[in-house]
Coordinates of C-alpha atoms (C1' of nucleotides) in Angstrom, one line a residue:
Chain A
X23 CA 79.9 126.8 161.2
X24 CA 79.7 124.0 158.7
X25 CA 80.1 120.4 159.6
X26 CA 83.3 118.8 158.3
X27 CA 83.2 115.5 156.5
X28 CA 85.7 112.7 156.4
X29 CA 86.8 111.9 152.9
X30 CA 89.4 109.6 151.5
X31 CA 91.3 112.7 150.3
X32 CA 91.6 114.2 153.7
X33 CA 92.6 111.0 155.3
X34 CA 95.2 110.3 152.6
X35 CA 96.8 113.8 152.8
X36 CA 96.9 113.6 156.6
X37 CA 98.5 110.1 156.5
X38 CA 101.1 111.2 153.9
X39 CA 102.2 114.1 156.1
X40 CA 102.2 112.0 159.2
X41 CA 104.4 109.4 157.6
X42 CA 106.8 111.9 156.1
X43 CA 110.0 112.5 158.0
X44 CA 111.2 115.3 155.7
X45 CA 109.3 118.5 155.1
X46 CA 107.4 118.0 151.8
X47 CA 106.0 120.7 149.7
X48 CA 102.4 120.6 148.6
X49 CA 103.6 119.2 145.3
X50 CA 105.5 116.4 147.1
X51 CA 102.6 115.6 149.3
X52 CA 100.5 115.4 146.1
X53 CA 102.9 113.0 144.5
X54 CA 102.9 110.7 147.5
X55 CA 99.2 110.9 148.0
X56 CA 98.6 109.9 144.4
X57 CA 100.3 106.6 145.1
X58 CA 97.5 105.8 147.5
X59 CA 94.7 107.6 145.8
X60 CA 95.6 108.2 142.1
X61 CA 92.5 110.3 141.5
X62 CA 93.4 113.0 144.0
X63 CA 94.0 116.5 142.6
X64 CA 96.6 119.0 143.4
X65 CA 94.0 121.6 144.2
X66 CA 92.5 119.3 146.8
X67 CA 95.9 118.7 148.3
X68 CA 96.3 122.4 148.8
X69 CA 92.9 122.7 150.3
X70 CA 93.3 119.9 152.7
X71 CA 96.8 120.9 153.8
X72 CA 95.5 124.4 154.5
X73 CA 92.6 122.9 156.5
X74 CA 94.9 120.6 158.5
X75 CA 97.2 123.6 159.3
X76 CA 94.3 125.7 160.5
X77 CA 93.1 122.8 162.7
X78 CA 96.6 122.6 164.2
X79 CA 97.0 119.0 163.1
X80 CA 100.1 119.7 161.0
X81 CA 102.4 122.7 160.7
X82 CA 103.5 124.8 157.8
X83 CA 106.9 126.1 157.3
X84 CA 107.8 128.5 154.6
X85 CA 111.2 128.3 152.9
X86 CA 112.2 130.2 149.8
X87 CA 108.6 131.5 149.5
X88 CA 107.3 128.0 149.3
X89 CA 105.2 126.1 151.8
X90 CA 106.5 122.9 153.3
X91 CA 104.6 120.8 155.7
X92 CA 105.5 118.7 158.8
X93 CA 103.8 116.5 161.3
X94 CA 105.5 118.0 164.3
X95 CA 103.3 120.7 165.8
X96 CA 105.3 121.4 168.9
X97 CA 107.6 124.3 169.3
X98 CA 110.8 123.9 167.4
X99 CA 112.9 125.5 164.7
X100 CA 114.6 124.8 161.5
X101 CA 118.0 124.5 159.8
X102 CA 118.0 124.9 156.0
X103 CA 121.0 123.7 153.9
X104 CA 121.8 126.2 151.1
X105 CA 123.3 123.4 149.1
X106 CA 120.9 120.5 149.1
X107 CA 117.9 122.4 150.4
X108 CA 117.4 119.9 153.2
X109 CA 115.2 121.2 156.1
X110 CA 116.0 119.9 159.5
X111 CA 114.4 120.3 162.9
X112 CA 116.3 122.2 165.5
X113 CA 115.4 122.1 169.2
X114 CA 116.1 125.4 171.0
X115 CA 115.1 126.7 174.3
X116 CA 112.8 129.7 174.0
X117 CA 114.9 132.8 174.2
X118 CA 113.0 134.4 177.1
X119 CA 115.4 137.3 177.2
X120 CA 114.7 138.2 173.6
X121 CA 111.0 137.8 174.0
X122 CA 110.8 140.0 177.0
X123 CA 112.9 142.6 175.2
X124 CA 110.3 142.7 172.4
X125 CA 107.3 142.6 174.7
X126 CA 108.7 145.4 176.9
X127 CA 107.6 147.9 174.2
X128 CA 103.9 146.9 174.5
X129 CA 104.2 144.2 171.8
X130 CA 102.6 140.9 172.1
X131 CA 104.7 138.0 170.9
X132 CA 102.5 135.1 169.8
X133 CA 104.9 133.0 167.8
X134 CA 108.6 132.8 167.3
X135 CA 110.4 131.4 164.3
X136 CA 114.1 130.8 164.1
X137 CA 115.8 129.8 160.9
X138 CA 119.4 128.8 160.6
X139 CA 120.9 128.8 157.1
X140 CA 124.1 127.2 156.1
X141 CA 125.5 123.8 155.2
X142 CA 124.5 120.5 156.5
X143 CA 127.2 118.1 157.6
X144 CA 127.3 116.2 154.3
X145 CA 127.4 119.3 152.1
X146 CA 129.9 121.0 154.4
X147 CA 132.2 118.0 154.0
X148 CA 131.7 117.8 150.3
X149 CA 132.5 121.5 149.9
X150 CA 135.5 121.4 152.0
X151 CA 137.0 118.6 149.9
X152 CA 136.1 120.6 146.8
X153 CA 137.7 123.7 148.1
X154 CA 140.9 121.9 148.9
X155 CA 141.0 120.4 145.4
X156 CA 140.5 123.8 143.9
X157 CA 143.2 125.3 146.1
X158 CA 145.7 122.7 144.9
X159 CA 145.3 123.6 141.3
Chain B
X13 CA 133.1 139.8 135.0
X14 CA 131.2 142.5 133.3
X15 CA 131.5 146.1 134.3
X16 CA 128.5 147.7 135.9
X17 CA 127.1 151.0 134.8
X18 CA 125.6 153.7 136.9
X19 CA 122.1 154.5 135.7
X20 CA 119.4 156.8 136.9
X21 CA 117.3 153.7 137.6
X22 CA 119.9 152.2 139.9
X23 CA 120.5 155.4 141.7
X24 CA 116.8 156.0 142.2
X25 CA 116.0 152.6 143.5
X26 CA 118.9 152.7 145.9
X27 CA 118.0 156.2 147.1
X28 CA 114.4 155.1 147.7
X29 CA 115.4 152.1 149.8
X30 CA 117.9 154.2 151.7
X31 CA 115.3 156.8 152.6
X32 CA 112.7 154.3 153.6
X33 CA 112.2 153.6 157.2
X34 CA 109.7 150.9 156.7
X35 CA 110.3 147.7 154.8
X36 CA 108.8 148.2 151.4
X37 CA 108.0 145.5 148.9
X38 CA 109.2 145.8 145.3
X39 CA 105.9 147.2 144.3
X40 CA 106.2 149.9 147.0
X41 CA 109.7 150.7 146.0
X42 CA 108.4 151.0 142.4
X43 CA 105.7 153.4 143.5
X44 CA 108.1 155.6 145.3
X45 CA 110.7 155.5 142.6
X46 CA 108.2 156.5 140.0
X47 CA 107.8 159.8 141.8
X48 CA 111.4 160.6 141.1
X49 CA 111.7 158.8 137.8
X50 CA 108.2 158.3 136.2
X51 CA 109.5 156.2 133.3
X52 CA 111.0 153.5 135.5
X53 CA 109.5 150.1 135.1
X54 CA 108.6 147.4 137.7
X55 CA 110.8 144.9 136.0
X56 CA 113.8 147.2 136.4
X57 CA 113.0 147.8 140.0
X58 CA 113.0 144.0 140.6
X59 CA 116.3 143.7 138.7
X60 CA 118.0 146.5 140.5
X61 CA 116.8 145.4 143.9
X62 CA 118.2 141.9 143.3
X63 CA 121.5 143.4 142.2
X64 CA 121.7 145.7 145.3
X65 CA 120.9 142.7 147.6
X66 CA 123.6 140.6 146.0
X67 CA 126.1 143.4 146.3
X68 CA 125.2 143.6 150.0
X69 CA 124.1 147.2 149.7
X70 CA 120.6 146.5 151.0
X71 CA 118.9 143.5 152.6
X72 CA 116.0 141.4 151.7
X73 CA 113.5 140.0 154.2
X74 CA 110.7 137.7 153.2
X75 CA 107.4 137.9 154.9
X76 CA 104.4 136.0 153.8
X77 CA 106.2 134.7 150.8
X78 CA 106.8 138.3 149.7
X79 CA 110.1 140.1 149.5
X80 CA 110.6 143.3 151.4
X81 CA 113.7 145.4 151.4
X82 CA 115.5 147.4 154.0
X83 CA 118.6 149.7 154.2
X84 CA 120.0 148.1 157.3
X85 CA 122.5 145.4 156.4
X86 CA 123.8 144.7 159.9
X87 CA 122.7 141.7 161.8
X88 CA 119.2 142.1 163.3
X89 CA 115.9 140.5 163.3
X90 CA 112.2 141.3 162.8
X91 CA 108.9 141.5 164.5
X92 CA 105.8 141.2 162.3
X93 CA 102.4 142.4 163.4
X94 CA 99.6 140.0 162.3
X95 CA 97.1 142.8 162.3
X96 CA 98.6 145.7 160.5
X97 CA 101.4 143.8 158.8
X98 CA 104.0 146.2 160.1
X99 CA 107.6 144.9 160.1
X100 CA 109.8 146.2 162.8
X101 CA 113.5 145.7 163.5
X102 CA 114.4 143.7 166.6
X103 CA 117.9 143.8 168.1
X104 CA 118.9 140.5 169.7
X105 CA 122.1 139.1 170.9
X106 CA 123.3 136.2 168.8
X107 CA 122.1 133.1 170.5
X108 CA 125.5 131.4 170.8
X109 CA 124.2 128.5 172.7
X110 CA 121.8 127.7 170.0
X111 CA 124.3 128.1 167.2
X112 CA 126.8 125.9 168.9
X113 CA 124.1 123.3 169.4
X114 CA 123.4 123.3 165.6
X115 CA 127.1 123.4 164.7
X116 CA 128.0 120.5 167.0
X117 CA 126.6 118.1 164.5
X118 CA 128.9 119.2 161.7
X119 CA 126.6 121.8 160.4
X120 CA 127.9 125.2 159.3
X121 CA 125.6 128.0 160.3
X122 CA 126.1 131.0 158.0
X123 CA 123.0 133.0 158.7
X124 CA 120.4 133.2 161.4
X125 CA 117.0 134.7 161.1
X126 CA 114.6 135.2 163.9
X127 CA 111.0 136.3 163.3
X128 CA 108.6 137.3 166.0
X129 CA 105.0 137.3 165.1
X130 CA 102.2 138.9 167.1
X131 CA 100.7 142.3 167.8
X132 CA 102.4 145.6 167.8
X133 CA 101.7 148.0 170.6
X134 CA 99.0 149.9 168.7
X135 CA 97.2 146.8 167.5
X136 CA 97.5 145.1 170.9
X137 CA 95.8 148.1 172.5
X138 CA 93.1 148.4 169.8
X139 CA 92.3 144.7 170.2
X140 CA 92.3 144.8 174.0
X141 CA 89.7 147.6 173.8
X142 CA 87.7 145.7 171.3
X143 CA 87.8 142.6 173.4
X144 CA 86.6 144.4 176.4
X145 CA 83.8 145.9 174.5
X146 CA 82.8 142.6 173.1
X147 CA 83.0 141.1 176.6
X148 CA 80.7 143.7 178.0
X149 CA 77.9 142.9 175.6
Chain C
dG16 C1' 130.8 152.3 119.1
dT17 C1' 130.3 148.6 122.6
dT18 C1' 127.7 146.4 125.4
dG19 C1' 125.4 146.8 129.8
dT20 C1' 120.5 148.4 130.9
dT21 C1' 115.9 149.4 130.3
dG22 C1' 110.8 149.1 129.2
dC23 C1' 107.5 146.2 127.8
dA24 C1' 105.0 142.4 127.7
dA25 C1' 104.9 137.6 127.9
dA26 C1' 106.2 133.7 130.7
dG27 C1' 106.8 131.2 135.2
dA28 C1' 106.0 129.3 139.6
dA29 C1' 103.2 128.6 143.5
dT30 C1' 98.8 128.9 145.1
dT31 C1' 93.8 129.9 145.1
dT32 C1' 89.2 129.7 143.4
dG33 C1' 84.6 129.1 140.7
dC34 C1' 81.8 125.7 139.3
dA35 C1' 79.3 121.6 138.2
dG36 C1' 79.3 117.0 139.4
dT37 C1' 80.2 113.7 143.4
dC38 C1' 80.0 111.5 147.7
dT39 C1' 79.4 111.6 152.9
dA40 C1' 76.5 111.6 156.8
Chain D
dT23 C1' 69.0 114.1 149.9
dA24 C1' 71.4 118.3 151.6
dG25 C1' 75.3 120.4 151.2
dA26 C1' 80.3 119.6 152.0
dC27 C1' 83.9 118.2 149.0
dT28 C1' 86.3 117.1 144.8
dG29 C1' 88.5 117.5 140.1
dC30 C1' 89.4 120.5 136.7
dA31 C1' 90.9 124.4 134.7
dA32 C1' 91.1 129.2 134.8
dA33 C1' 92.6 133.0 137.6
dT34 C1' 95.7 135.4 140.9
dT35 C1' 99.9 137.0 142.7
dC36 C1' 104.6 137.9 142.8
dT37 C1' 108.6 137.6 140.2
dT38 C1' 111.6 136.6 136.3
dT39 C1' 113.0 136.9 131.6
dG40 C1' 113.5 137.6 126.3
dC41 C1' 114.1 141.1 123.2
dA42 C1' 114.7 145.2 120.7
dA43 C1' 115.6 149.9 121.7
dC44 C1' 118.4 152.9 124.5
dA45 C1' 122.2 155.0 126.9
dA46 C1' 126.7 154.8 129.8
dC47 C1' 131.5 154.9 129.3

DNA sequence: GTTGTTGCAAAGAATTTGCAGTCTA
DNA sequence: TAGACTGCAAATTCTTTGCAACAAC
């Protein structure tokens, strides 16, 4: 296989993801990377992100048919707010019972992904207030 | 709100999904619908599928950034084979423990989606055989 | 006859890719 | 200096949309 090289672009993209506490899209990573390395291109960002994912250095999570990236590579799940679109990490124990149920049929489970959709605390609060106002009319 | 009309196209798309035991993409639904109604267009299939989903008559599941559709609208989850791409329904008990853990922070969980990735029985068997053959060389 | 729907084709959005020039090792 | 990598723009893929013709009710 071919030998990989260290380039400014790779280092920058990696650094951007590592210093992001949200779950940026490729476009967002691109925006942030450009601040450090203005000449970087979106295509390169896509290429590097893909490489980092396949090397297991970062993780990809797909929300609404769009890739988002995160520095955490350990096993965890996500909550997605339908109002503000915020993605938040969720720690859950592996559901052994469920896995075994799937595997019993001869299936091999290699990865599990849980996604929780709803409203984050802030949006829930906002919407409750709104609902009450509407109800009063 | 505007009154909906019953058209051949809507009836056909609905019938196709109802009689599908796999999880067809829009394109696949289109292919199947064309057999019944050759003049139907892909755009219409997309429009009708979207409408059926929003009416709660069918469900949408997104795999690999692509929409698939299914007749089951009750709560269940999915297993996706990384080899053959097959999507299979998985029955799991709601993980109350996990939900409560998420909700404790003030979050409102409205929907939960579990996806299990791996190998289906057939592909697991095939790959095992292959692996053994490779190992013997 | 209204007006919701369709077919068509063009537009969009996200991502990938071919290529010639550039830079790392 | 070989060849991995980049920037750029064109191409792909899936999906949505504008519009004039069509067809339910």
